[in-house]
Amino acid sequence: MMPFIQLRKKIRLAASKNKKLLTALLSVFCMVFLFGCHGAKTSSSFEMPEAFDETKPVEITFWAKNDTNKNQTDVYKKAIADFEKMYPNIHVNLKLYTDYGKIYNDIITNIATGTTPNVAITYPDHIASYLQGANTVVAMDELMDDPAYGLGGSELKFDGPKKEEIVSAFLNEGVIQDQQYALPFMRSTEALYINKTLVEKLGYEVPDVPTWEWIWEVSEAATKKNPDGTYALNNQKVLIPFIYKSTDNMLITMLKQQDAGYSTDEGEIEIFNDTTSADLEEIASHAKSGAFSTFKISGYPANFLNASQTLFAVDSTAGATWMGANAPLSDISEGAKTDFETVVRPVPQVDVENIEMISQGPSIALFSKDNPQEVLASWLFAQYLLSNEVQLGYAKTEGYLPVTDKALESSEYQEYLSLSGTDNNEHYSVKIDAAKLLMDHLDDTFVTPVFNGSASLRNAAGELVESVVKSTRRKETIDESYLQDLYSKVDTLYRLDQLSQASGSEKPLGKMPASSIWLLSILAIVWIGIIIVFIRQKLQQKKAQS
């Protein structure tokens, strides 16, 4: 890099010859300096237009997850086609993902380049991270309450839900730092899918609400082997009695049921506690006996369930179409499938009189753009995703629950539920049982605090369980020393000690460092000197000419 003194001499020489060049250089310097201090350009805060302009074409992008389910893809495509008929000037571009994590990563990347989608199906935990960029996500409070274009507004061209027609518990999940940054799209919980045939073969009856104690007892009983090494229960070489897909939810739910620490609403980390240690040691003991494993270590729970290679598979109610002997989306070969009775129960509980089940499921976020009409068009489409046509169409594809009372109480949905078991596709009994499970336990669900970094904390919870199971399989001893070391590693890996204590808008940067003030002062003096020299030279030239 050219030394600063040489650069100053060149600027002075050029400035003495060309006043316009000096002005340009000053402008460039100011722009470079300002951008260097404040970062890339961000979208301005959204202001509600007086009306939606239907005379000008608007193009919006919609990112969503379909989990390789063609039925879901068809619902999205139909929703877009129907919406574009009502609003011919709006064109919706659909981009499908198979993983919410990929949507999250792409949005984080695109925030830096100003190329975020207009509408995305995502999670509140992820939205809290998006909010760290200024004006990246649109707060929906003003939009929701607008009498013309808000929820149930007078100018809507479709029968959308009013605010009071959205299940309040689901709507509240999208409130971050006292503002509505997400609308619920679909909701699910976790379910315990049980091979009732194998459980009864062991001599047990399936309770209405299984406890952890019961699950561990039955799982241990199922590990008995024949002399030839096969398992006595299924006469196969493979049997993992209990498999949990989402180990972050596993630990979070266990801690909630025991009224133990996870995090505060402000983002204070509480997960590294004695209850967590006791739970991890319990999990390790059953992993050691072969009674327990996880999705990441052993594979998809549904595949083991459908082959009668597990008794208990915990997965989302949204995954019900993969679970059971007659599952329409089963991934295993026909020869590997077995015939058994599947029942759906709440996840294992500590206290059957005080059921705790996690509430989860995708939400809708809107992203800021410079054109208010573009944001309003995105809002109209987001609302249409809450209409009965879309809600019921999507809910029928899997074990999801619609998020509006309007859809839940509709005659169409009630008829859908009543036809459970009449076929193994739209009315697959396990799928409908999973949806009913959440309906019956809406008041028993909980959500975790949302703040910048809450997604990292969730990942850390899963890492604790996965690490303990892996270490147990490697014959390592899981004791207090091991756990303290694990806590330290996970704390560092997920930067839990660096998490923001609140989500929402960007934090103030605080006072400028003294060194920066000193440098800026020197630069200001130098430029003032250059300008003085330039003016002096001009005055001398005028005197010489007079």
XYZ file of N, CA and C in Angstrom, residues 328-427:
300
model
N -47.847 -44.591 3.882
C -47.828 -44.323 2.440
C -46.477 -43.845 1.925
N -45.638 -43.283 2.805
C -44.344 -42.765 2.361
C -43.169 -43.553 2.950
N -43.403 -44.796 3.313
C -42.340 -45.621 3.886
C -41.152 -45.728 2.936
N -39.937 -45.606 3.500
C -38.726 -45.596 2.677
C -38.071 -46.971 2.505
N -38.512 -47.967 3.230
C -37.840 -49.261 3.157
C -38.453 -50.129 2.064
N -37.728 -51.156 1.669
C -38.194 -52.036 0.595
C -39.394 -52.859 1.055
N -40.136 -53.352 0.098
C -41.316 -54.153 0.414
C -40.941 -55.398 1.216
N -39.802 -55.991 0.883
C -39.381 -57.201 1.573
C -39.012 -56.973 3.030
N -38.641 -55.729 3.370
C -38.235 -55.418 4.745
C -39.416 -55.025 5.627
N -40.560 -54.731 5.014
C -41.722 -54.302 5.787
C -42.310 -55.454 6.587
N -42.881 -55.115 7.750
C -43.502 -56.121 8.613
C -44.924 -55.688 8.956
N -45.693 -56.628 9.404
C -47.076 -56.353 9.758
C -47.193 -56.205 11.271
N -47.664 -55.067 11.737
C -47.824 -54.834 13.175
C -48.829 -53.707 13.387
N -49.285 -53.548 14.612
C -50.209 -52.478 14.953
C -49.429 -51.278 15.489
N -49.704 -50.123 14.925
C -49.038 -48.890 15.350
C -49.995 -48.047 16.180
N -49.520 -47.555 17.309
C -50.312 -46.612 18.101
C -49.478 -45.352 18.329
N -50.180 -44.234 18.500
C -49.534 -42.930 18.682
C -49.821 -42.434 20.097
N -48.769 -42.040 20.804
C -48.901 -41.557 22.172
C -48.062 -40.285 22.355
N -48.316 -39.538 23.433
C -47.432 -38.408 23.743
C -46.017 -38.913 24.012
N -45.036 -38.037 23.839
C -43.660 -38.415 24.171
C -43.605 -38.801 25.648
N -42.617 -39.590 26.061
C -42.530 -40.003 27.466
C -42.583 -38.806 28.421
N -43.238 -39.013 29.557
C -43.446 -37.942 30.527
C -42.821 -38.281 31.875
N -42.520 -37.240 32.620
C -42.078 -37.414 34.002
C -43.296 -37.549 34.908
N -44.308 -36.704 34.658
C -45.530 -36.696 35.464
C -46.723 -36.791 34.527
N -47.448 -37.885 34.549
C -48.572 -38.087 33.621
C -49.730 -37.133 33.908
N -49.731 -36.522 35.096
C -50.775 -35.560 35.436
C -50.408 -34.142 34.996
N -49.200 -33.969 34.517
C -48.730 -32.653 34.091
C -47.948 -32.820 32.791
N -48.667 -33.069 31.708
C -48.049 -33.396 30.426
C -47.381 -32.162 29.814
N -46.168 -32.343 29.327
C -45.416 -31.282 28.651
C -44.968 -31.803 27.290
N -45.406 -31.117 26.229
C -45.041 -31.487 24.857
C -44.614 -30.228 24.115
N -43.578 -30.335 23.328
C -43.073 -29.160 22.634
C -43.966 -28.787 21.456
N -44.179 -27.498 21.266
C -44.901 -26.997 20.104
C -43.880 -26.562 19.070
N -44.031 -27.048 17.859
C -43.079 -26.705 16.815
C -43.812 -26.639 15.481
N -43.093 -26.273 14.472
C -43.704 -26.178 13.157
C -43.281 -24.888 12.472
N -43.397 -24.850 11.158
C -42.900 -23.720 10.381
C -43.762 -22.470 10.497
N -43.102 -21.322 10.358
C -43.770 -20.026 10.377
C -43.449 -19.271 9.091
N -44.139 -18.148 8.896
C -43.972 -17.335 7.697
C -43.297 -16.027 8.081
N -42.235 -15.680 7.371
C -41.539 -14.409 7.593
C -41.544 -13.600 6.304
N -41.611 -12.275 6.458
C -41.519 -11.348 5.330
C -40.205 -10.585 5.429
N -39.579 -10.346 4.291
C -38.294 -9.663 4.289
C -38.405 -8.278 3.661
N -37.685 -7.350 4.241
C -37.753 -5.952 3.834
C -37.222 -5.747 2.423
N -37.895 -4.860 1.701
C -37.470 -4.451 0.365
C -37.669 -2.945 0.254
N -36.962 -2.319 -0.682
C -37.061 -0.869 -0.841
C -38.419 -0.433 -1.390
N -39.087 -1.323 -2.121
C -40.378 -0.993 -2.726
C -41.520 -1.425 -1.794
N -42.243 -0.479 -1.185
C -43.340 -0.841 -0.271
C -44.422 -1.686 -0.948
N -44.650 -1.475 -2.249
C -45.654 -2.257 -2.967
C -45.243 -3.729 -3.039
N -43.966 -3.975 -3.156
C -43.445 -5.343 -3.196
C -43.666 -6.035 -1.852
N -43.444 -5.285 -0.766
C -43.669 -5.842 0.570
C -45.156 -6.107 0.788
N -46.002 -5.190 0.339
C -47.442 -5.374 0.503
C -47.930 -6.578 -0.304
N -47.394 -6.769 -1.502
C -47.748 -7.945 -2.307
C -47.333 -9.224 -1.582
N -46.160 -9.194 -0.951
C -45.689 -10.345 -0.182
C -46.602 -10.628 0.998
N -47.062 -9.564 1.638
C -47.973 -9.704 2.777
C -49.297 -10.330 2.349
N -49.807 -9.915 1.198
C -51.048 -10.491 0.695
C -50.891 -11.991 0.460
N -49.753 -12.380 -0.122
C -49.517 -13.805 -0.370
C -49.366 -14.571 0.947
N -48.649 -13.971 1.899
C -48.480 -14.629 3.206
C -49.835 -14.880 3.854
N -50.721 -13.898 3.758
C -52.066 -14.077 4.322
C -52.823 -15.194 3.615
N -52.637 -15.275 2.303
C -53.362 -16.311 1.566
C -52.943 -17.706 2.015
N -51.705 -17.837 2.470
C -51.242 -19.129 2.978
C -51.994 -19.548 4.242
N -52.700 -18.593 4.863
C -53.496 -18.895 6.059
C -54.969 -19.119 5.740
N -55.327 -19.026 4.470
C -56.720 -19.270 4.081
C -57.035 -20.756 4.215
N -58.302 -21.081 4.344
C -58.706 -22.482 4.495
C -58.239 -23.350 3.341
N -58.254 -22.794 2.136
C -57.865 -23.576 0.963
C -56.450 -24.121 1.118
N -55.542 -23.278 1.577
C -54.144 -23.699 1.713
C -53.942 -24.486 3.002
N -54.498 -23.987 4.100
C -54.308 -24.645 5.390
C -54.800 -26.093 5.373
N -55.985 -26.304 4.857
C -56.532 -27.660 4.846
C -55.814 -28.534 3.830
N -55.477 -27.960 2.692
C -54.765 -28.740 1.687
C -53.426 -29.227 2.191
N -52.691 -28.355 2.888
C -51.372 -28.738 3.386
C -51.488 -29.698 4.570
N -52.425 -29.430 5.475
C -52.565 -30.273 6.667
C -52.887 -31.713 6.305
N -53.588 -31.922 5.206
C -53.954 -33.280 4.802
C -52.780 -34.069 4.232
N -51.676 -33.385 3.926
C -50.526 -34.098 3.351
C -49.743 -34.851 4.408
N -49.743 -34.347 5.655
C -48.996 -34.981 6.744
C -49.763 -34.784 8.041
N -49.106 -35.032 9.159
C -49.778 -34.907 10.447
C -49.725 -33.504 11.025
N -49.614 -32.497 10.169
C -49.631 -31.112 10.632
C -51.032 -30.705 11.060
N -51.079 -29.678 11.903
C -52.344 -29.122 12.355
C -52.484 -27.714 11.768
N -53.646 -27.380 11.173
C -53.861 -25.999 10.730
C -53.722 -25.046 11.904
N -53.363 -23.789 11.622
C -53.088 -22.839 12.707
C -54.242 -21.889 12.974
N -55.348 -22.059 12.259
C -56.501 -21.176 12.487
C -57.691 -21.976 12.998
N -58.426 -21.362 13.924
C -59.670 -21.976 14.388
C -60.649 -22.114 13.231
N -60.547 -21.180 12.300
C -61.416 -21.190 11.128
C -61.273 -22.487 10.347
N -60.033 -22.944 10.184
C -59.788 -24.197 9.468
C -60.094 -25.407 10.345
N -59.679 -25.349 11.608
C -59.882 -26.482 12.512
C -61.362 -26.804 12.708
N -62.167 -25.762 12.743
C -63.596 -25.954 13.012
C -64.423 -26.116 11.744
N -63.789 -26.053 10.590
C -64.525 -26.151 9.329
C -65.117 -27.549 9.154
N -66.208 -27.633 8.444
C -66.852 -28.928 8.191
C -65.943 -29.825 7.361
N -65.161 -29.222 6.479
C -64.261 -30.008 5.635
C -63.207 -30.727 6.476
N -62.630 -30.011 7.457
C -61.589 -30.631 8.279
C -62.187 -31.671 9.218
N -63.339 -31.386 9.762
C -63.983 -32.342 10.655
C -64.334 -33.634 9.915
N -64.757 -33.504 8.656
C -65.053 -34.689 7.853
C -63.769 -35.475 7.573
N -62.689 -34.745 7.297
C -61.386 -35.378 7.056
C -60.971 -36.230 8.260
N -61.117 -35.698 9.458
C -60.748 -36.432 10.665
C -61.642 -37.659 10.861
N -62.917 -37.513 10.529
C -63.877 -38.609 10.762
C -63.636 -39.798 9.839
N -62.913 -39.571 8.744
C -62.661 -40.653 7.775
C -61.349 -41.383 8.042
N -60.819 -41.221 9.245
C -59.560 -41.869 9.616
C -59.616 -43.379 9.393
N -58.626 -43.898 8.672
C -58.511 -45.328 8.457
C -59.273 -45.862 7.266
N -59.994 -44.995 6.564
C -60.752 -45.477 5.402
C -59.852 -45.736 4.199
N -58.651 -45.209 4.243
C -57.646 -45.523 3.222
C -56.274 -45.274 3.840
N -55.222 -45.669 3.133
C -53.872 -45.506 3.649
C -53.107 -44.380 2.938
N -53.867 -43.426 2.435
C -53.243 -42.264 1.804
C -53.701 -40.995 2.542
N -54.673 -40.284 1.992
C -55.110 -39.051 2.635
C -55.657 -39.283 4.030
N -56.309 -40.411 4.254
C -56.932 -40.683 5.542
C -56.186 -41.768 6.329
